[in-house]
Amino acid sequence: MGAANLSAKLLFIVNPGSGNQEVNYSEAIALHFKEQPQEIQIFELPKNCSLEKIKQTIDQSKANRVIAVGGDGTLKLVAECLQGTNTPIGIIPAGSANGMAKELGIPLDLEAALQVAANGQPKKIHAIKVNGELCIHLADIGFNAYIIKRFDSLPSRGMIGYAKAAWQALWNHHKMEIEIEIKGKQINTQAAMVVIANATSYGTGVKINPEGNLSDDFFEVILVKKYTVLEILKVRFTELPFNPEKIELFHTKDLCIKTKHKVHFQVDGEYLGKVNRVEATILPAAITIISP
C-alpha cells in the first residue's frame, strides 16, 4: 500500500491536551503535507468529546486512514470508533507515555512518524475487552493502577512525577487477596498487581510481558506476587527470565479475577476507580494498525 497510497485521504484526530504543549501538532501536520499528494483533514478533539462525535467525523471524512495524534488514550478513542472495520489507524506519538507507538516501533520523531502514518503497512492486531472497556495496550489491578491514580493528581508530570507517585504507592498500597479463574483452573493467592497484557511493555519502557505478541490468539496475564522492583528491572535490562516465586505468566483467551476487597484498576493508562471483579476476553483481529 506504499506507493499506491499517494491519493489517499488522511484524517488526523489531534488531542491538543497531549504531551508538553511545545509543539502545535495541527500546524506541523498541515506544513508537512503542504507539498505532499495526500489530502488531509485535521480534527482537534474538544474537551470531553463524545465517541459519537468522533465516529461522525470519521464517517463524514471518508478517509482511507485515520491517525491518532496523542498518547495511548487518544489512540484508544480512535480504536473504539474503528474496531471491527478495515480502516487503518496510524499513530503520531504525542503523549506523556506512548506505549503502543514504542511497541510497534513507530518513531518518536514527528516527521518520521508522519511518513509512517502516510506510507506504512496496515496490519491486523488483537485487542482485549476488559470489564467492557477496549484495551489495546495494558490493563492492570493493584500497584501500577494506584501509581497512575497518584500520578494523575500530581502537578509535576514526567519521570520525576512518576517516581514520586511510585514512592507514595510503595508505602501506601496493600497486597490484594485474589481468586483467578483461567483455563478452567482456579488460583487463590495474594498479589501486588495483576497485569492483563496485550502488549509487551509499559510506556516507561519496563518490559512486563516478554512473551507478548499482538498477532497471536492469546493475551497474557502476569501475576506479580511480591513488590519486586529488582524483578522488573531484571526483565527490563537483561534477558533473564522471571523468578516464578515472585512473578507468574499465563497465556489465555479469557479470564475472571475476583478480589476480596475493592482494588485500583486502570486500562491503557486511564485510572478507572476501584473494582472487585475483572473479566477479560480476547478480541481477535480487532483493529488495523499502521506500522513501519
mmCIF file of C-alpha atoms in Angstrom:
data_model
loop_
_atom_site.group_PDB
_atom_site.id
_atom_site.type_symbol
_atom_site.label_atom_id
_atom_site.label_comp_id
_atom_site.label_asym_id
_atom_site.label_seq_id
_atom_site.Cartn_x
_atom_site.Cartn_y
_atom_site.Cartn_z
ATOM 1 C CA MET A 1 0.000 0.000 0.000
ATOM 2 C CA GLY A 2 3.078 2.270 -0.014
ATOM 3 C CA ALA A 3 3.182 3.985 -3.422
ATOM 4 C CA ALA A 4 -0.466 3.196 -4.184
ATOM 5 C CA ASN A 5 -1.443 5.286 -1.205
ATOM 6 C CA LEU A 6 -0.484 8.630 -2.772
ATOM 7 C CA SER A 7 -4.058 9.739 -3.458
ATOM 8 C CA ALA A 8 -5.266 8.707 -0.005
ATOM 9 C CA LYS A 9 -7.216 10.943 2.307
ATOM 10 C CA LEU A 10 -5.808 11.089 5.827
ATOM 11 C CA LEU A 11 -7.855 12.206 8.824
ATOM 12 C CA PHE A 12 -5.806 13.343 11.827
ATOM 13 C CA ILE A 13 -7.559 13.202 15.213
ATOM 14 C CA VAL A 14 -5.447 15.565 17.334
ATOM 15 C CA ASN A 15 -5.587 15.727 21.114
ATOM 16 C CA PRO A 16 -4.433 19.296 21.832
ATOM 17 C CA GLY A 17 -4.021 18.432 25.539
ATOM 18 C CA SER A 18 -1.384 15.756 24.859
ATOM 19 C CA GLY A 19 2.302 15.981 25.619
ATOM 20 C CA ASN A 20 4.230 19.015 26.790
ATOM 21 C CA GLN A 21 2.352 21.633 24.705
ATOM 22 C CA GLU A 22 5.604 22.698 22.987
ATOM 23 C CA VAL A 23 4.525 21.530 19.534
ATOM 24 C CA ASN A 24 1.453 22.730 17.653
ATOM 25 C CA TYR A 25 0.677 19.392 16.014
ATOM 26 C CA SER A 26 -2.088 20.692 13.731
ATOM 27 C CA GLU A 27 0.266 23.313 12.237
ATOM 28 C CA ALA A 28 3.150 20.846 11.919
ATOM 29 C CA ILE A 29 0.925 18.273 10.151
ATOM 30 C CA ALA A 30 -0.504 20.874 7.739
ATOM 31 C CA LEU A 31 3.025 22.056 6.914
ATOM 32 C CA HIS A 32 4.340 18.507 6.375
ATOM 33 C CA PHE A 33 1.596 17.655 3.852
ATOM 34 C CA LYS A 34 1.635 21.003 2.029
ATOM 35 C CA GLU A 35 3.840 19.587 -0.727
ATOM 36 C CA GLN A 36 2.508 16.005 -0.492
ATOM 37 C CA PRO A 37 -0.105 14.446 -2.796
ATOM 38 C CA GLN A 38 -2.335 13.157 0.028
ATOM 39 C CA GLU A 39 -5.444 15.090 1.020
ATOM 40 C CA ILE A 40 -5.616 15.728 4.756
ATOM 41 C CA GLN A 41 -8.233 16.745 7.308
ATOM 42 C CA ILE A 42 -7.427 17.719 10.893
ATOM 43 C CA PHE A 43 -9.929 17.344 13.727
ATOM 44 C CA GLU A 44 -8.865 18.741 17.110
ATOM 45 C CA LEU A 45 -10.604 16.943 19.964
ATOM 46 C CA PRO A 46 -12.705 19.336 22.040
ATOM 47 C CA LYS A 47 -12.810 18.737 25.803
ATOM 48 C CA ASN A 48 -15.000 15.753 26.812
ATOM 49 C CA CYS A 49 -15.631 14.859 23.179
ATOM 50 C CA SER A 50 -18.150 12.016 22.794
ATOM 51 C CA LEU A 51 -17.338 8.868 20.834
ATOM 52 C CA GLU A 52 -20.382 9.587 18.660
ATOM 53 C CA LYS A 53 -18.899 12.930 17.589
ATOM 54 C CA ILE A 54 -15.569 11.287 16.673
ATOM 55 C CA LYS A 55 -17.362 8.476 14.779
ATOM 56 C CA GLN A 56 -19.423 11.051 12.898
ATOM 57 C CA THR A 57 -16.265 12.989 11.945
ATOM 58 C CA ILE A 58 -14.599 9.781 10.708
ATOM 59 C CA ASP A 59 -17.677 8.748 8.655
ATOM 60 C CA GLN A 60 -18.102 12.177 7.085
ATOM 61 C CA SER A 61 -14.396 12.470 6.215
ATOM 62 C CA LYS A 62 -14.432 9.312 4.017
ATOM 63 C CA ALA A 63 -10.752 8.976 5.000
ATOM 64 C CA ASN A 64 -8.648 5.979 3.895
ATOM 65 C CA ARG A 65 -6.551 6.247 7.052
ATOM 66 C CA VAL A 66 -7.310 7.745 10.463
ATOM 67 C CA ILE A 67 -4.333 8.906 12.505
ATOM 68 C CA ALA A 68 -4.410 9.383 16.284
ATOM 69 C CA VAL A 69 -2.180 12.273 17.397
ATOM 70 C CA GLY A 70 -1.670 11.940 21.161
ATOM 71 C CA GLY A 71 -0.894 9.264 23.729
ATOM 72 C CA ASP A 72 -2.390 5.827 24.323
ATOM 73 C CA GLY A 73 -5.684 7.405 25.474
ATOM 74 C CA THR A 74 -6.178 9.190 22.134
ATOM 75 C CA LEU A 75 -5.331 6.005 20.260
ATOM 76 C CA LYS A 76 -7.873 4.110 22.359
ATOM 77 C CA LEU A 77 -10.616 6.619 21.425
ATOM 78 C CA VAL A 78 -9.885 6.213 17.709
ATOM 79 C CA ALA A 79 -9.639 2.426 18.051
ATOM 80 C CA GLU A 80 -13.051 2.322 19.788
ATOM 81 C CA CYS A 81 -14.535 4.128 16.779
ATOM 82 C CA LEU A 82 -12.891 1.849 14.215
ATOM 83 C CA GLN A 83 -12.977 -1.516 15.988
ATOM 84 C CA GLY A 84 -14.189 -4.240 13.628
ATOM 85 C CA THR A 85 -13.625 -2.155 10.466
ATOM 86 C CA ASN A 86 -10.751 -2.393 7.979
ATOM 87 C CA THR A 87 -9.839 1.308 8.203
ATOM 88 C CA PRO A 88 -6.150 1.503 9.171
ATOM 89 C CA ILE A 89 -5.203 3.543 12.236
ATOM 90 C CA GLY A 90 -1.941 5.491 12.319
ATOM 91 C CA ILE A 91 -0.184 6.805 15.417
ATOM 92 C CA ILE A 92 1.673 10.068 15.943
ATOM 93 C CA PRO A 93 3.138 9.702 19.456
ATOM 94 C CA ALA A 94 2.404 12.935 21.329
ATOM 95 C CA GLY A 95 1.521 11.770 24.839
ATOM 96 C CA SER A 96 3.477 11.561 28.082
ATOM 97 C CA ALA A 97 3.766 7.766 27.685
ATOM 98 C CA ASN A 98 3.480 6.426 24.144
ATOM 99 C CA GLY A 99 3.396 2.743 24.943
ATOM 100 C CA MET A 100 1.724 1.492 21.787
ATOM 101 C CA ALA A 101 3.899 3.589 19.464
ATOM 102 C CA LYS A 102 7.019 2.168 21.135
ATOM 103 C CA GLU A 103 5.532 -1.329 20.937
ATOM 104 C CA LEU A 104 5.063 -1.034 17.158
ATOM 105 C CA GLY A 105 8.424 0.661 16.512
ATOM 106 C CA ILE A 106 6.816 3.947 15.411
ATOM 107 C CA PRO A 107 9.408 6.746 15.544
ATOM 108 C CA LEU A 108 9.011 9.378 18.264
ATOM 109 C CA ASP A 109 10.309 11.984 15.789
ATOM 110 C CA LEU A 110 7.295 13.818 14.327
ATOM 111 C CA GLU A 111 8.397 13.961 10.667
ATOM 112 C CA ALA A 112 9.385 10.285 10.659
ATOM 113 C CA ALA A 113 6.104 9.295 12.345
ATOM 114 C CA LEU A 114 4.117 11.247 9.706
ATOM 115 C CA GLN A 115 5.960 9.340 6.958
ATOM 116 C CA VAL A 116 4.958 6.034 8.584
ATOM 117 C CA ALA A 117 1.330 7.157 9.022
ATOM 118 C CA ALA A 118 1.073 8.065 5.335
ATOM 119 C CA ASN A 119 3.060 5.178 3.833
ATOM 120 C CA GLY A 120 3.398 2.405 6.437
ATOM 121 C CA GLN A 121 1.853 -1.050 6.161
ATOM 122 C CA PRO A 122 -1.531 -1.818 7.738
ATOM 123 C CA LYS A 123 -1.732 -4.990 9.847
ATOM 124 C CA LYS A 124 -4.472 -6.529 11.981
ATOM 125 C CA ILE A 125 -3.819 -6.854 15.712
ATOM 126 C CA HIS A 126 -5.925 -8.251 18.518
ATOM 127 C CA ALA A 127 -7.242 -6.314 21.498
ATOM 128 C CA ILE A 128 -8.838 -7.293 24.813
ATOM 129 C CA LYS A 129 -12.248 -6.463 26.232
ATOM 130 C CA VAL A 130 -11.687 -5.748 29.950
ATOM 131 C CA ASN A 131 -14.815 -5.045 32.024
ATOM 132 C CA GLY A 132 -16.486 -3.745 28.866
ATOM 133 C CA GLU A 133 -13.542 -1.431 28.003
ATOM 134 C CA LEU A 134 -11.437 -1.834 24.874
ATOM 135 C CA CYS A 135 -7.804 -2.462 25.907
ATOM 136 C CA ILE A 136 -5.174 -2.186 23.194
ATOM 137 C CA HIS A 137 -2.096 -1.888 25.391
ATOM 138 C CA LEU A 138 -2.157 -2.949 29.061
ATOM 139 C CA ALA A 139 -4.692 -3.074 31.869
ATOM 140 C CA ASP A 140 -3.965 -3.923 35.484
ATOM 141 C CA ILE A 141 -5.227 -4.026 39.035
ATOM 142 C CA GLY A 142 -3.199 -3.187 42.123
ATOM 143 C CA PHE A 143 0.111 -1.418 42.451
ATOM 144 C CA ASN A 144 0.537 0.160 38.998
ATOM 145 C CA ALA A 145 -3.100 1.329 38.800
ATOM 146 C CA TYR A 146 -2.538 3.021 42.162
ATOM 147 C CA ILE A 147 0.618 4.722 40.803
ATOM 148 C CA ILE A 148 -1.468 6.075 37.889
ATOM 149 C CA LYS A 149 -4.079 7.403 40.334
ATOM 150 C CA ARG A 150 -1.340 9.167 42.347
ATOM 151 C CA PHE A 151 0.452 10.376 39.175
ATOM 152 C CA ASP A 152 -2.766 11.925 37.797
ATOM 153 C CA SER A 153 -3.140 14.017 40.951
ATOM 154 C CA LEU A 154 0.429 15.375 40.924
ATOM 155 C CA PRO A 155 1.301 18.764 39.405
ATOM 156 C CA SER A 156 4.677 17.528 38.056
ATOM 157 C CA ARG A 157 4.416 15.074 35.165
ATOM 158 C CA GLY A 158 7.330 13.219 33.561
ATOM 159 C CA MET A 159 9.719 10.802 35.224
ATOM 160 C CA ILE A 160 10.129 12.782 38.470
ATOM 161 C CA GLY A 161 6.357 12.841 38.957
ATOM 162 C CA TYR A 162 6.213 9.132 38.129
ATOM 163 C CA ALA A 163 8.967 8.314 40.642
ATOM 164 C CA LYS A 164 7.148 10.363 43.301
ATOM 165 C CA ALA A 165 3.868 8.552 42.612
ATOM 166 C CA ALA A 166 5.622 5.163 42.715
ATOM 167 C CA TRP A 167 7.275 6.018 46.030
ATOM 168 C CA GLN A 168 3.930 7.067 47.569
ATOM 169 C CA ALA A 169 2.278 3.912 46.205
ATOM 170 C CA LEU A 170 5.022 1.703 47.638
ATOM 171 C CA TRP A 171 4.287 2.979 51.161
ATOM 172 C CA ASN A 172 0.503 3.064 50.903
ATOM 173 C CA HIS A 173 -0.542 0.114 48.778
ATOM 174 C CA HIS A 174 -1.547 -3.189 50.370
ATOM 175 C CA LYS A 175 -1.382 -6.706 48.990
ATOM 176 C CA MET A 176 -4.545 -7.969 47.313
ATOM 177 C CA GLU A 177 -6.260 -11.256 48.055
ATOM 178 C CA ILE A 178 -7.442 -12.586 44.719
ATOM 179 C CA GLU A 179 -9.091 -15.529 43.019
ATOM 180 C CA ILE A 180 -8.235 -16.032 39.343
ATOM 181 C CA GLU A 181 -10.177 -18.314 37.010
ATOM 182 C CA ILE A 182 -8.058 -19.123 33.981
ATOM 183 C CA LYS A 183 -8.341 -22.036 31.522
ATOM 184 C CA GLY A 184 -10.732 -23.861 33.847
ATOM 185 C CA LYS A 185 -8.318 -23.579 36.791
ATOM 186 C CA GLN A 186 -8.831 -21.544 39.946
ATOM 187 C CA ILE A 187 -5.868 -19.864 41.651
ATOM 188 C CA ASN A 188 -6.206 -18.296 45.098
ATOM 189 C CA THR A 189 -3.259 -16.114 46.012
ATOM 190 C CA GLN A 190 -2.003 -12.785 47.284
ATOM 191 C CA ALA A 191 -0.645 -10.322 44.735
ATOM 192 C CA ALA A 192 0.834 -6.857 44.483
ATOM 193 C CA MET A 193 -0.630 -6.469 40.995
ATOM 194 C CA VAL A 194 -2.136 -8.425 38.108
ATOM 195 C CA VAL A 195 -1.453 -7.254 34.559
ATOM 196 C CA ILE A 196 -3.721 -8.091 31.631
ATOM 197 C CA ALA A 197 -1.298 -7.593 28.773
ATOM 198 C CA ASN A 198 -1.950 -7.154 25.088
ATOM 199 C CA ALA A 199 1.452 -5.522 24.551
ATOM 200 C CA THR A 200 4.890 -6.327 25.996
ATOM 201 C CA SER A 201 5.996 -3.096 27.714
ATOM 202 C CA TYR A 202 4.731 -0.145 29.696
ATOM 203 C CA GLY A 203 5.250 3.316 28.173
ATOM 204 C CA THR A 204 8.060 3.852 30.689
ATOM 205 C CA GLY A 205 9.974 1.036 28.936
ATOM 206 C CA VAL A 206 9.502 -1.638 31.610
ATOM 207 C CA LYS A 207 9.075 -4.943 29.755
ATOM 208 C CA ILE A 208 6.427 -6.655 31.853
ATOM 209 C CA ASN A 209 5.346 -9.210 29.245
ATOM 210 C CA PRO A 210 8.328 -10.686 27.355
ATOM 211 C CA GLU A 211 6.118 -13.294 25.642
ATOM 212 C CA GLY A 212 3.571 -10.840 24.216
ATOM 213 C CA ASN A 213 2.647 -10.922 20.526
ATOM 214 C CA LEU A 214 -0.043 -8.650 19.058
ATOM 215 C CA SER A 215 -0.852 -11.088 16.248
ATOM 216 C CA ASP A 216 -1.279 -14.402 18.106
ATOM 217 C CA ASP A 217 -4.502 -15.861 19.550
ATOM 218 C CA PHE A 218 -3.829 -15.072 23.212
ATOM 219 C CA PHE A 219 -3.230 -12.306 25.678
ATOM 220 C CA GLU A 220 -1.014 -12.677 28.737
ATOM 221 C CA VAL A 221 -1.780 -12.428 32.426
ATOM 222 C CA ILE A 222 1.153 -11.506 34.660
ATOM 223 C CA LEU A 223 0.698 -12.205 38.333
ATOM 224 C CA VAL A 224 3.154 -10.127 40.387
ATOM 225 C CA LYS A 225 3.110 -11.732 43.820
ATOM 226 C CA LYS A 226 5.656 -9.511 45.549
ATOM 227 C CA TYR A 227 6.847 -5.932 45.139
ATOM 228 C CA THR A 228 9.813 -6.902 43.093
ATOM 229 C CA VAL A 229 11.378 -3.763 41.717
ATOM 230 C CA LEU A 230 14.512 -5.846 41.100
ATOM 231 C CA GLU A 231 12.500 -8.450 39.220
ATOM 232 C CA ILE A 232 11.048 -5.806 36.899
ATOM 233 C CA LEU A 233 14.451 -4.118 36.427
ATOM 234 C CA LYS A 234 15.936 -7.533 35.659
ATOM 235 C CA VAL A 235 13.393 -8.032 32.895
ATOM 236 C CA ARG A 236 13.969 -4.534 31.570
ATOM 237 C CA PHE A 237 17.756 -4.616 31.414
ATOM 238 C CA THR A 238 18.642 -8.275 30.951
ATOM 239 C CA GLU A 239 17.368 -11.379 29.182
ATOM 240 C CA LEU A 240 16.966 -13.306 32.432
ATOM 241 C CA PRO A 241 13.578 -14.994 32.957
ATOM 242 C CA PHE A 242 11.140 -14.106 35.732
ATOM 243 C CA ASN A 243 11.553 -15.705 39.151
ATOM 244 C CA PRO A 244 8.379 -17.874 39.269
ATOM 245 C CA GLU A 245 8.163 -17.471 43.067
ATOM 246 C CA LYS A 246 7.593 -13.764 42.545
ATOM 247 C CA ILE A 247 6.073 -13.407 39.062
ATOM 248 C CA GLU A 248 3.965 -15.894 37.079
ATOM 249 C CA LEU A 249 2.865 -15.568 33.453
ATOM 250 C CA PHE A 250 -0.136 -17.249 31.776
ATOM 251 C CA HIS A 251 -1.414 -17.233 28.166
ATOM 252 C CA THR A 252 -5.196 -17.214 27.791
ATOM 253 C CA LYS A 253 -8.183 -16.103 25.686
ATOM 254 C CA ASP A 254 -10.318 -15.155 28.689
ATOM 255 C CA LEU A 255 -10.113 -14.692 32.414
ATOM 256 C CA CYS A 256 -12.053 -13.733 35.524
ATOM 257 C CA ILE A 257 -10.494 -12.183 38.645
ATOM 258 C CA LYS A 258 -12.353 -11.667 41.914
ATOM 259 C CA THR A 259 -10.814 -9.764 44.820
ATOM 260 C CA LYS A 260 -11.691 -9.852 48.495
ATOM 261 C CA HIS A 261 -11.583 -6.057 48.779
ATOM 262 C CA LYS A 262 -12.034 -3.432 46.068
ATOM 263 C CA VAL A 263 -8.772 -2.727 44.201
ATOM 264 C CA HIS A 264 -7.385 0.009 41.946
ATOM 265 C CA PHE A 265 -7.982 -0.595 38.215
ATOM 266 C CA GLN A 266 -6.617 1.011 35.033
ATOM 267 C CA VAL A 267 -6.935 0.406 31.279
ATOM 268 C CA ASP A 268 -4.432 1.843 28.774
ATOM 269 C CA GLY A 269 -3.127 4.393 31.278
ATOM 270 C CA GLU A 270 -6.547 5.638 32.392
ATOM 271 C CA TYR A 271 -7.455 5.148 36.043
ATOM 272 C CA LEU A 272 -10.999 3.758 36.257
ATOM 273 C CA GLY A 273 -11.600 3.571 40.010
ATOM 274 C CA LYS A 274 -11.879 0.537 42.271
ATOM 275 C CA VAL A 275 -13.335 -2.866 41.352
ATOM 276 C CA ASN A 276 -13.662 -6.288 42.937
ATOM 277 C CA ARG A 277 -14.203 -8.221 39.714
ATOM 278 C CA VAL A 278 -12.391 -8.120 36.367
ATOM 279 C CA GLU A 279 -13.469 -10.062 33.295
ATOM 280 C CA ALA A 280 -11.319 -10.107 30.179
ATOM 281 C CA THR A 281 -11.678 -11.756 26.787
ATOM 282 C CA ILE A 282 -9.623 -11.608 23.581
ATOM 283 C CA LEU A 283 -10.924 -9.688 20.554
ATOM 284 C CA PRO A 284 -9.161 -11.338 17.578
ATOM 285 C CA ALA A 285 -8.105 -9.076 14.667
ATOM 286 C CA ALA A 286 -9.967 -6.199 16.348
ATOM 287 C CA ILE A 287 -8.193 -3.243 14.742
ATOM 288 C CA THR A 288 -5.910 -2.460 11.812
ATOM 289 C CA ILE A 289 -2.753 -0.546 12.773
ATOM 290 C CA ILE A 290 -0.219 1.148 10.505
ATOM 291 C CA SER A 291 3.351 0.216 11.373
ATOM 292 C CA PRO A 292 6.735 0.904 9.729
#
